[in-house]
mmCIF file of C-alpha atoms in Angstrom:
data_model
loop_
_atom_site.group_PDB
_atom_site.id
_atom_site.type_symbol
_atom_site.label_atom_id
_atom_site.label_comp_id
_atom_site.label_asym_id
_atom_site.label_seq_id
_atom_site.Cartn_x
_atom_site.Cartn_y
_atom_site.Cartn_z
ATOM 1 C CA MET G 1 0.226 -0.181 0.199
ATOM 2 C CA GLY G 2 1.908 2.796 -1.636
ATOM 3 C CA ASP G 3 4.779 4.379 0.651
ATOM 4 C CA GLU G 4 6.063 2.452 3.708
ATOM 5 C CA SER G 5 6.742 5.512 5.650
ATOM 6 C CA CYS G 6 3.584 7.278 5.407
ATOM 7 C CA PHE G 7 0.240 5.847 4.055
ATOM 8 C CA THR G 8 -2.140 8.412 2.479
ATOM 9 C CA PRO G 9 -5.931 8.868 2.458
ATOM 10 C CA MET G 10 -6.026 7.791 -1.160
ATOM 11 C CA ASP G 11 -4.087 4.929 -0.419
ATOM 12 C CA VAL G 12 -5.926 3.970 1.916
ATOM 13 C CA MET G 13 -9.383 4.920 -0.068
ATOM 14 C CA ARG G 14 -8.127 2.210 -2.391
ATOM 15 C CA GLU G 15 -7.595 -0.722 0.358
ATOM 16 C CA ILE G 16 -11.753 -0.184 1.310
ATOM 17 C CA GLU G 17 -12.833 0.426 -2.390
ATOM 18 C CA LEU G 18 -10.936 -3.146 -2.460
ATOM 19 C CA GLY G 19 -12.939 -4.437 0.333
ATOM 20 C CA ALA G 20 -8.532 -4.799 1.196
ATOM 21 C CA LEU G 21 -9.415 -3.573 5.381
ATOM 22 C CA ARG G 22 -10.686 -4.830 8.112
ATOM 23 C CA ILE G 23 -8.815 -2.896 10.367
ATOM 24 C CA VAL G 24 -6.376 0.193 10.313
ATOM 25 C CA MET G 25 -3.840 1.803 12.423
ATOM 26 C CA ILE G 26 -3.446 5.335 13.093
ATOM 27 C CA LYS G 27 0.206 6.713 13.960
ATOM 28 C CA THR G 28 0.336 9.926 14.242
ATOM 29 C CA ALA G 29 4.268 10.295 14.062
ATOM 30 C CA ARG G 30 3.760 9.331 10.237
ATOM 31 C CA THR G 31 0.146 10.513 9.021
ATOM 32 C CA GLY G 32 0.234 14.003 11.515
ATOM 33 C CA PHE G 33 -3.501 15.106 12.605
ATOM 34 C CA THR G 34 -4.653 16.301 8.865
ATOM 35 C CA LEU G 35 -3.709 13.080 7.383
ATOM 36 C CA SER G 36 -4.952 10.882 10.411
ATOM 37 C CA ARG G 37 -8.145 12.502 10.767
ATOM 38 C CA LYS G 38 -8.704 12.197 7.132
ATOM 39 C CA ILE G 39 -8.553 8.551 7.162
ATOM 40 C CA ILE G 40 -9.927 7.731 10.747
ATOM 41 C CA HIS G 41 -13.200 9.823 9.358
ATOM 42 C CA LEU G 42 -12.741 7.832 5.356
ATOM 43 C CA CYS G 43 -12.671 4.909 7.775
ATOM 44 C CA GLU G 44 -15.616 5.230 10.133
ATOM 45 C CA GLN G 45 -18.309 6.256 6.826
ATOM 46 C CA ALA G 46 -16.793 2.534 5.362
ATOM 47 C CA GLY G 47 -17.769 0.753 9.304
ATOM 48 C CA ILE G 48 -13.472 0.118 9.813
ATOM 49 C CA ARG G 49 -12.584 0.054 12.978
ATOM 50 C CA ASN G 50 -9.103 2.043 14.063
ATOM 51 C CA LEU G 51 -6.302 0.733 15.668
ATOM 52 C CA HIS G 52 -3.946 3.091 17.031
ATOM 53 C CA GLY G 53 -0.201 2.302 17.445
ATOM 54 C CA MET G 54 2.917 4.507 17.796
ATOM 55 C CA GLN G 55 6.525 4.664 16.650
ATOM 56 C CA GLY G 56 9.358 4.781 19.036
ATOM 57 C CA ASP G 57 7.440 8.259 20.005
ATOM 58 C CA SER G 58 8.426 10.616 23.256
ATOM 59 C CA SER G 59 6.258 11.419 25.877
ATOM 60 C CA VAL G 60 5.744 14.381 24.021
ATOM 61 C CA GLY G 61 4.539 12.189 20.963
ATOM 62 C CA THR G 62 2.648 9.974 22.840
ATOM 63 C CA LEU G 63 0.058 12.788 24.134
ATOM 64 C CA CYS G 64 0.060 13.748 20.872
ATOM 65 C CA SER G 65 -1.077 10.854 19.387
ATOM 66 C CA ALA G 66 -3.523 10.376 22.183
ATOM 67 C CA HIS G 67 -4.963 14.053 22.065
ATOM 68 C CA LEU G 68 -5.841 13.225 18.572
ATOM 69 C CA CYS G 69 -7.767 9.875 18.571
ATOM 70 C CA ALA G 70 -9.309 10.695 21.774
ATOM 71 C CA GLY G 71 -11.523 13.029 19.510
ATOM 72 C CA PHE G 72 -12.776 10.000 17.359
ATOM 73 C CA LYS G 73 -15.355 7.456 18.201
ATOM 74 C CA ASN G 74 -13.564 5.306 15.931
ATOM 75 C CA THR G 75 -10.365 5.964 17.743
ATOM 76 C CA SER G 76 -10.853 6.255 21.344
ATOM 77 C CA PHE G 77 -12.004 2.672 22.699
ATOM 78 C CA TYR G 78 -12.887 0.081 20.430
ATOM 79 C CA TYR G 79 -9.410 -1.628 20.431
ATOM 80 C CA PRO G 80 -6.318 -1.468 22.603
ATOM 81 C CA SER G 81 -3.921 1.130 21.883
ATOM 82 C CA ASP G 82 0.099 1.762 21.438
ATOM 83 C CA LEU G 83 1.194 4.099 24.007
ATOM 84 C CA SER G 84 3.886 3.056 26.246
ATOM 85 C CA PHE G 85 6.920 3.167 24.119
ATOM 86 C CA PHE G 86 7.309 6.446 26.584
ATOM 87 C CA LEU G 87 7.257 4.169 29.422
ATOM 88 C CA HIS G 88 10.782 2.405 28.355
ATOM 89 C CA LEU G 89 12.152 6.402 28.088
ATOM 90 C CA THR G 90 14.633 6.748 30.974
ATOM 91 C CA ALA G 91 14.300 10.481 31.481
ATOM 92 C CA ASP G 92 11.633 13.064 30.051
ATOM 93 C CA PHE G 93 11.208 16.941 30.014
ATOM 94 C CA LEU G 94 7.420 17.083 30.618
ATOM 95 C CA LYS G 95 6.829 19.135 34.003
ATOM 96 C CA ASN G 96 3.743 16.604 34.387
ATOM 97 C CA PRO G 97 4.319 13.105 33.406
ATOM 98 C CA ILE G 98 2.050 10.884 31.817
ATOM 99 C CA GLN G 99 -0.007 8.771 34.012
ATOM 100 C CA ILE G 100 -1.842 5.706 33.336
ATOM 101 C CA LYS G 101 -4.640 4.801 35.640
ATOM 102 C CA ASP G 102 -6.569 1.121 35.414
ATOM 103 C CA GLY G 103 -4.744 0.427 32.416
ATOM 104 C CA TYR G 104 -5.441 4.110 30.732
ATOM 105 C CA LEU G 105 -3.504 7.061 29.206
ATOM 106 C CA GLU G 106 -5.162 10.370 30.769
ATOM 107 C CA LEU G 107 -4.887 12.979 29.390
ATOM 108 C CA GLY G 108 -3.989 16.114 31.019
ATOM 109 C CA LYS G 109 -5.921 19.235 31.348
ATOM 110 C CA ASP G 110 -3.519 21.695 30.203
ATOM 111 C CA PRO G 111 -4.695 23.983 27.303
ATOM 112 C CA GLY G 112 -3.530 22.876 24.184
ATOM 113 C CA LEU G 113 -2.450 18.825 23.931
ATOM 114 C CA GLY G 114 -1.521 18.854 27.798
ATOM 115 C CA ILE G 115 2.128 19.170 27.476
ATOM 116 C CA VAL G 116 4.148 22.195 29.565
ATOM 117 C CA ILE G 117 8.136 21.120 28.969
ATOM 118 C CA ASP G 118 10.078 21.131 31.759
ATOM 119 C CA ASP G 119 12.845 23.590 30.487
ATOM 120 C CA LYS G 120 15.286 22.341 32.771
ATOM 121 C CA ALA G 121 15.230 18.960 31.820
ATOM 122 C CA PHE G 122 14.695 19.872 28.598
ATOM 123 C CA ARG G 123 18.107 22.076 28.685
ATOM 124 C CA THR G 124 20.127 18.153 29.458
ATOM 125 C CA PHE G 125 17.879 16.957 27.154
ATOM 126 C CA GLN G 126 19.806 19.888 24.780
ATOM 127 C CA ALA G 127 23.328 19.413 25.744
ATOM 128 C CA GLY G 128 23.279 15.855 25.456
#
């Protein structure tokens, strides 16, 4: 299906028309917010479920993906999400670390995507 690094809505639509899909994984780091949203809408219209996945994302990437997918019925709770890579990181630069309670990632209450950078911690990453 298209370029291995990024599937476009056109790729997904072609596969839907061929009847080749039963589930589509959304990886926001690959397709960004705009293309991911279009793919989610195509899948919703075709009755195809979306799985929420990620790559080796930091906590910032995890929150970006989680906030996008929380906004759509098709990606918010039907299937488990692959959002755990950040747990393998040895350090972070968020003021408010991601919380997982009862198996669910909690979205922060801060404005926007809920990402607040700890400037001092971030500088240690820059010096690295």
